[in-house]
Coordinates of N, CA and C in Angstrom, one line a residue:
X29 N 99.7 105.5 131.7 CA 100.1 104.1 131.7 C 101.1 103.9 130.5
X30 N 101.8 103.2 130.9 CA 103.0 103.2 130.0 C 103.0 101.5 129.1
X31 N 103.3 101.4 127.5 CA 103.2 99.9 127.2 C 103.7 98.9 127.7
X32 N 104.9 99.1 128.7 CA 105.5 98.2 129.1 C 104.3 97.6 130.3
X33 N 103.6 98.4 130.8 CA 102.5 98.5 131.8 C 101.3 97.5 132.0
X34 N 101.3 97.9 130.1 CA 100.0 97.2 129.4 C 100.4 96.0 129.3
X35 N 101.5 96.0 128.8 CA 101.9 94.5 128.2 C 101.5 93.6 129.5
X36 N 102.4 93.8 130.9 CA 102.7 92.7 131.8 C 101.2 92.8 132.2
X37 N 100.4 93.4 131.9 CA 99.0 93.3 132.5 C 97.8 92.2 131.8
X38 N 98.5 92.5 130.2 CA 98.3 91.5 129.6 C 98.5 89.9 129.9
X39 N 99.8 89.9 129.6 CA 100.4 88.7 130.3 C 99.8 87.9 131.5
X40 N 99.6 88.6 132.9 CA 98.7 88.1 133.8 C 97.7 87.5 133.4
X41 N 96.5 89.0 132.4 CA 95.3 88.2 132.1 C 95.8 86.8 131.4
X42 N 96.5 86.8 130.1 CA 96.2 85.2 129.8 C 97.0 84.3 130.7
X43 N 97.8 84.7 131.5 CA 98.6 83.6 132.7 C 97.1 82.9 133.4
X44 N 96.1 83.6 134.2 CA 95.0 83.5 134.9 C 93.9 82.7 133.9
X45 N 94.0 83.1 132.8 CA 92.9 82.5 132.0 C 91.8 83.4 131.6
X46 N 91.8 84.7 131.7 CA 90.9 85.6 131.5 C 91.1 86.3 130.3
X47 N 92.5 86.3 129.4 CA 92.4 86.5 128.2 C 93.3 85.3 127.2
X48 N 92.2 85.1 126.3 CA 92.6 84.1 125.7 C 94.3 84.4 124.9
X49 N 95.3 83.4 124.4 CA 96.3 83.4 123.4 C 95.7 84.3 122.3
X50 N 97.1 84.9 121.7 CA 96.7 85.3 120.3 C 96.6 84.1 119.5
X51 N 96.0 84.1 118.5 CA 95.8 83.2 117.5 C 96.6 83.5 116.2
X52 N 97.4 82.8 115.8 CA 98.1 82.6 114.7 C 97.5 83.8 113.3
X53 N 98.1 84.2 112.3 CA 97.5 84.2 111.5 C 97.0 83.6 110.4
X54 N 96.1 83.8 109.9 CA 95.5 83.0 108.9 C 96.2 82.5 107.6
X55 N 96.6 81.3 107.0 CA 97.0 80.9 106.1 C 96.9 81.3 104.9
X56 N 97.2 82.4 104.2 CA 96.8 82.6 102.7 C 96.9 81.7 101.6
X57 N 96.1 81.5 100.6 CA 96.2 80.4 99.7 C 97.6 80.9 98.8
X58 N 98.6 80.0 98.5 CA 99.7 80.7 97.8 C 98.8 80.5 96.0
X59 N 100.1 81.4 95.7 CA 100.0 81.8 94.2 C 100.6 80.4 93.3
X60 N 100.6 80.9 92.5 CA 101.5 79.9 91.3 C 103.1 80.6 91.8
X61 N 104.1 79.7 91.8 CA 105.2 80.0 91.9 C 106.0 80.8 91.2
X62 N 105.4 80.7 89.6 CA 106.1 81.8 89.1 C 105.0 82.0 87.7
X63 N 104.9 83.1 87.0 CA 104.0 83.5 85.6 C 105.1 83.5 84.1
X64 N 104.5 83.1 83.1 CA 105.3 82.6 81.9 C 104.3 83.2 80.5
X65 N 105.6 84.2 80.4 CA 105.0 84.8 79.0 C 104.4 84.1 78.0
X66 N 102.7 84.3 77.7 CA 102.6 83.8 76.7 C 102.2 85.1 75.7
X67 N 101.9 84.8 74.3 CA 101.8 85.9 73.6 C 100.6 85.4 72.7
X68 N 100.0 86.4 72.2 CA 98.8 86.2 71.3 C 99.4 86.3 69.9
X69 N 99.3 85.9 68.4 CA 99.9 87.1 67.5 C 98.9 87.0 66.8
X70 N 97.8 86.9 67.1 CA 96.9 87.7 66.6 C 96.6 89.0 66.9
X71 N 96.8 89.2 68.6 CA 96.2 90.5 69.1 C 97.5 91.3 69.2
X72 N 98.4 90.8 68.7 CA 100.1 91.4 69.6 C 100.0 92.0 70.6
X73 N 99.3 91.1 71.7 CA 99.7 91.0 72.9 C 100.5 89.9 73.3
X74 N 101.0 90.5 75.0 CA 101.0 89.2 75.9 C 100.6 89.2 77.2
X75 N 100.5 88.3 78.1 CA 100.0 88.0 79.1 C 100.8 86.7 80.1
X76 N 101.3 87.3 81.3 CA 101.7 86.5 82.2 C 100.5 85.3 82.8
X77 N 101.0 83.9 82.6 CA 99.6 82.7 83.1 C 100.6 81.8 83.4
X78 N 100.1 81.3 84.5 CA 100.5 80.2 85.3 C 100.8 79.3 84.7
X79 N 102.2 78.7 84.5 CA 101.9 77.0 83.7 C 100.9 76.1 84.0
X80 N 100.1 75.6 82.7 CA 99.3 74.9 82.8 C 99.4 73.8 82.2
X81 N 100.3 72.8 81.7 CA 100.5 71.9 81.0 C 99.3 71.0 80.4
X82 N 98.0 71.0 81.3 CA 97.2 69.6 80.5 C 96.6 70.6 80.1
X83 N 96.4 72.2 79.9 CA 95.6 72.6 78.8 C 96.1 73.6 78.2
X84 N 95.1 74.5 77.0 CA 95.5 75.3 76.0 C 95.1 76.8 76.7
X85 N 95.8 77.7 77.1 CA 95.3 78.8 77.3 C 95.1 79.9 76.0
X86 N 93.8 80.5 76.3 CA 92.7 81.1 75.2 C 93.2 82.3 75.7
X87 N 93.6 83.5 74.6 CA 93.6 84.8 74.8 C 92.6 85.7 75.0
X88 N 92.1 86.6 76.5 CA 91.4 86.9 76.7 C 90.8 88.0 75.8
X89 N 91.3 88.5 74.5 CA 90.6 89.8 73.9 C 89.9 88.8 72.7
X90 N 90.6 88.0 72.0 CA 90.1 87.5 70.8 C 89.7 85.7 70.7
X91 N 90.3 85.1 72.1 CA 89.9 83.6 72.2 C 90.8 82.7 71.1
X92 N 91.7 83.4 70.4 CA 92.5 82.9 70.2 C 93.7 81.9 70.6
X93 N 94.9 81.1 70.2 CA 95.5 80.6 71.3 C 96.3 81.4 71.7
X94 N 97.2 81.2 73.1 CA 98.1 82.0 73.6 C 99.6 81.0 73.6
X95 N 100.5 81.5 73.0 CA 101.3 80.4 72.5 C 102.2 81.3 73.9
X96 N 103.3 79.7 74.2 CA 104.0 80.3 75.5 C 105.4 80.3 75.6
X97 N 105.1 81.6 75.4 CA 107.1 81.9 74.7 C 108.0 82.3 75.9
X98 N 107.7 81.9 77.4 CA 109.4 81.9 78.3 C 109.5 83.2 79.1
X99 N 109.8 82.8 79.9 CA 109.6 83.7 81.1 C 110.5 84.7 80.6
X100 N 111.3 85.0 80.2 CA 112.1 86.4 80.0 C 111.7 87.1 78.4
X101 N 110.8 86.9 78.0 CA 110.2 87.1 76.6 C 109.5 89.1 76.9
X102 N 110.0 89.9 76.8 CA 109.4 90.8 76.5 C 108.9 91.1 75.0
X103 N 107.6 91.5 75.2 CA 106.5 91.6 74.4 C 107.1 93.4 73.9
X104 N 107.2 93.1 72.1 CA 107.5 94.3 71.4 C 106.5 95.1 71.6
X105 N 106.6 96.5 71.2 CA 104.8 97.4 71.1 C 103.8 96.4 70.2
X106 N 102.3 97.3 69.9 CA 101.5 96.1 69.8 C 101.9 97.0 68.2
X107 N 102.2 98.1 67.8 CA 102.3 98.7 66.8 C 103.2 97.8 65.8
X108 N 104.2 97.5 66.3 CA 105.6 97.2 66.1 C 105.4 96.0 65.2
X109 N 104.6 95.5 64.2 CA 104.5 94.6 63.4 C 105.5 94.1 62.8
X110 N 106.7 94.6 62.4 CA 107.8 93.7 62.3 C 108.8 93.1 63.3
X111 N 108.9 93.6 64.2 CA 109.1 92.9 65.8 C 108.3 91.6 66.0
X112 N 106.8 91.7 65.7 CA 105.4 90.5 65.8 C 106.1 89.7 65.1
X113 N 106.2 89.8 63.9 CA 106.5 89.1 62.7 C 107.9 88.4 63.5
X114 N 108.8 88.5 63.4 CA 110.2 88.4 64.0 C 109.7 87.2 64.8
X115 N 109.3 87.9 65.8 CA 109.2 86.8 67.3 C 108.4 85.7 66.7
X116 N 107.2 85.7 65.9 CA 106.3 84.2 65.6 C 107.4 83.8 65.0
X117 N 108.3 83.7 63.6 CA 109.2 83.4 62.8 C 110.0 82.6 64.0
X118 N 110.4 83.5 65.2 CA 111.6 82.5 65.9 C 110.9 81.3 67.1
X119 N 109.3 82.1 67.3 CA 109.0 80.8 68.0 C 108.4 79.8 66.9
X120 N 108.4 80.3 65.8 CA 108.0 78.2 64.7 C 108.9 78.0 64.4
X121 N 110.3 78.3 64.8 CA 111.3 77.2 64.8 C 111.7 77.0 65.7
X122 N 111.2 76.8 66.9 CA 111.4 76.7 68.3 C 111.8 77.3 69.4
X123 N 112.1 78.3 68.8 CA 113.1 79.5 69.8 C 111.8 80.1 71.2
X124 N 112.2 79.6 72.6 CA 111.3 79.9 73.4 C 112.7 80.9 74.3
X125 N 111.8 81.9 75.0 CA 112.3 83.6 75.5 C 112.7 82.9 77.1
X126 N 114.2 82.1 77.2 CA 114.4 81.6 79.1 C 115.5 81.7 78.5
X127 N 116.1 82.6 80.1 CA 117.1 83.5 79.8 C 118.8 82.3 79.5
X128 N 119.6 82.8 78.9 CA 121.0 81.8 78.6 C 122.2 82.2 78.8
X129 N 121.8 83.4 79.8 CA 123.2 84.1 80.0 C 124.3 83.4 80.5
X130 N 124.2 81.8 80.9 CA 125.4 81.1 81.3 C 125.9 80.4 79.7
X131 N 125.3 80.3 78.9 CA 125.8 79.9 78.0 C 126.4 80.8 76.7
X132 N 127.4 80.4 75.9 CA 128.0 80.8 75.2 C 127.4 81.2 73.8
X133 N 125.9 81.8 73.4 CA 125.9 81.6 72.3 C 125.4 82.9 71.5
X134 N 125.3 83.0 70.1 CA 125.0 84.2 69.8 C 123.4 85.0 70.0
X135 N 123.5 86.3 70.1 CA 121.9 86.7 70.8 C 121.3 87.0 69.3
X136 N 119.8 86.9 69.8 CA 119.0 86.7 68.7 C 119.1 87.7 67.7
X137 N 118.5 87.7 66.9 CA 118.5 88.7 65.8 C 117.4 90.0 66.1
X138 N 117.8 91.2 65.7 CA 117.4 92.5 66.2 C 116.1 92.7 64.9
X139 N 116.2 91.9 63.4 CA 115.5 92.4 62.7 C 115.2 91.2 62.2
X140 N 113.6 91.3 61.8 CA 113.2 90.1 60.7 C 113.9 90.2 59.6
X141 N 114.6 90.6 58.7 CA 115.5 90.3 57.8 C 116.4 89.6 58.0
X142 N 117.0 89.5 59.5 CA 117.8 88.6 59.8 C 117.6 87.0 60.5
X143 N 116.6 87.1 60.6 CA 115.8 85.8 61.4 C 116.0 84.7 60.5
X144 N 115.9 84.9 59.3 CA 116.1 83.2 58.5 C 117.6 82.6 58.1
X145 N 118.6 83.5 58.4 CA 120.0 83.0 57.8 C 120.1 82.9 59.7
X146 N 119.7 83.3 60.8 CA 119.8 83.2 62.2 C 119.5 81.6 62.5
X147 N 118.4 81.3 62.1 CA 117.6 79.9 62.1 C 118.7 79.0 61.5
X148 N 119.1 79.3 60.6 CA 119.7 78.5 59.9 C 121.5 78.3 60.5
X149 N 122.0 79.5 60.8 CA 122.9 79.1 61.0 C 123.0 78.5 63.0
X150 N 122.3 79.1 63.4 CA 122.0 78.1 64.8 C 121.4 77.5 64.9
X151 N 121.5 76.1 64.5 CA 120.9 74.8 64.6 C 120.6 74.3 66.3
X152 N 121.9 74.7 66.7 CA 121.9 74.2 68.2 C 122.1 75.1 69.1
X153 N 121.6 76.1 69.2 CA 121.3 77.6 69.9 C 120.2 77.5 71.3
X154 N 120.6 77.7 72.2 CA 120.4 77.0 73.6 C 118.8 77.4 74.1
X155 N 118.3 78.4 73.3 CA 117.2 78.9 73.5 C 116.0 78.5 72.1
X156 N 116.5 77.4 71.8 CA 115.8 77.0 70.3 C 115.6 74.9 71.1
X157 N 114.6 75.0 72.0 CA 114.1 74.2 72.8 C 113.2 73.0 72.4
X158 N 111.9 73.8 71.5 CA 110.8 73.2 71.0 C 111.0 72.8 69.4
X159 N 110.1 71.7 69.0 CA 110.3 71.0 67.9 C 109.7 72.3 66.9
X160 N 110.6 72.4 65.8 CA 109.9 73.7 65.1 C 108.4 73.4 64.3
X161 N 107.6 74.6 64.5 CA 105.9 74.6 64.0 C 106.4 74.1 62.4
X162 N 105.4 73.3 62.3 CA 105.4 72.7 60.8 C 103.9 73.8 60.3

């Protein structure tokens, strides 16, 4: 017997009423539409989490907060303590990690030694979003 065989044999049955329609597939619950770097610096980690605006997301190793630094934010090694240092420095003065490659401006600084004359001389630097941490 050949598929083509089976198929029209099929067909008949549910023409006649003896085999029911297929049934749709089942609806999967969607996801969050997209995940947003947040980072620990206590644990120097990070972790991809769903925006959650009415609340504070807790870092799962130490329950600390998880501050949420922007979807294109790669996370330095956990070793890398002046990298850590670096990145908190640029997110308390507001610098959050969404990408600006349409805009014109200079890219962040490679080294914490350079992060405070950086802050300072880009006041209005397209990725410097949030009111800086007091």
């Amino acid at each position: 017997m050949n598929k083509f065989e089976k198929a029209r044999r099929m067909a008949l049955r549910r023409d006649t009423g003896n085999r029911p329609a297929p049934s749709p597939p089942p609806l999967r619950p969607r996801a969050a539409a997209y995940l947003v770097a947040h980072a620990c610096f206590i644990c120097r980690k990070s972790f991809g989490i769903a925006p959650r605006p009415q609340r504070r997301s807790r870092c799962p190793c130490c329950a600390g907060v998880l501050h949420e630094m922007g979807r294109s934010f790669k996370a330095p090694p956990a070793r890398n303590r002046e990298q850590w240092r670096k990145v908190q420095a640029l997110y308390e003065a507001g610098f959050r990690f969404f990408s600006y490659g349409s805009f014109d401006a200079p890219p962040l600084p490679a080294r914490l030694r350079d992060v405070e004359a950086f802050i300072r001389d880009n006041p209005e630097h397209p990725m410097r979003v949030a009111v800086p941490v007091s």
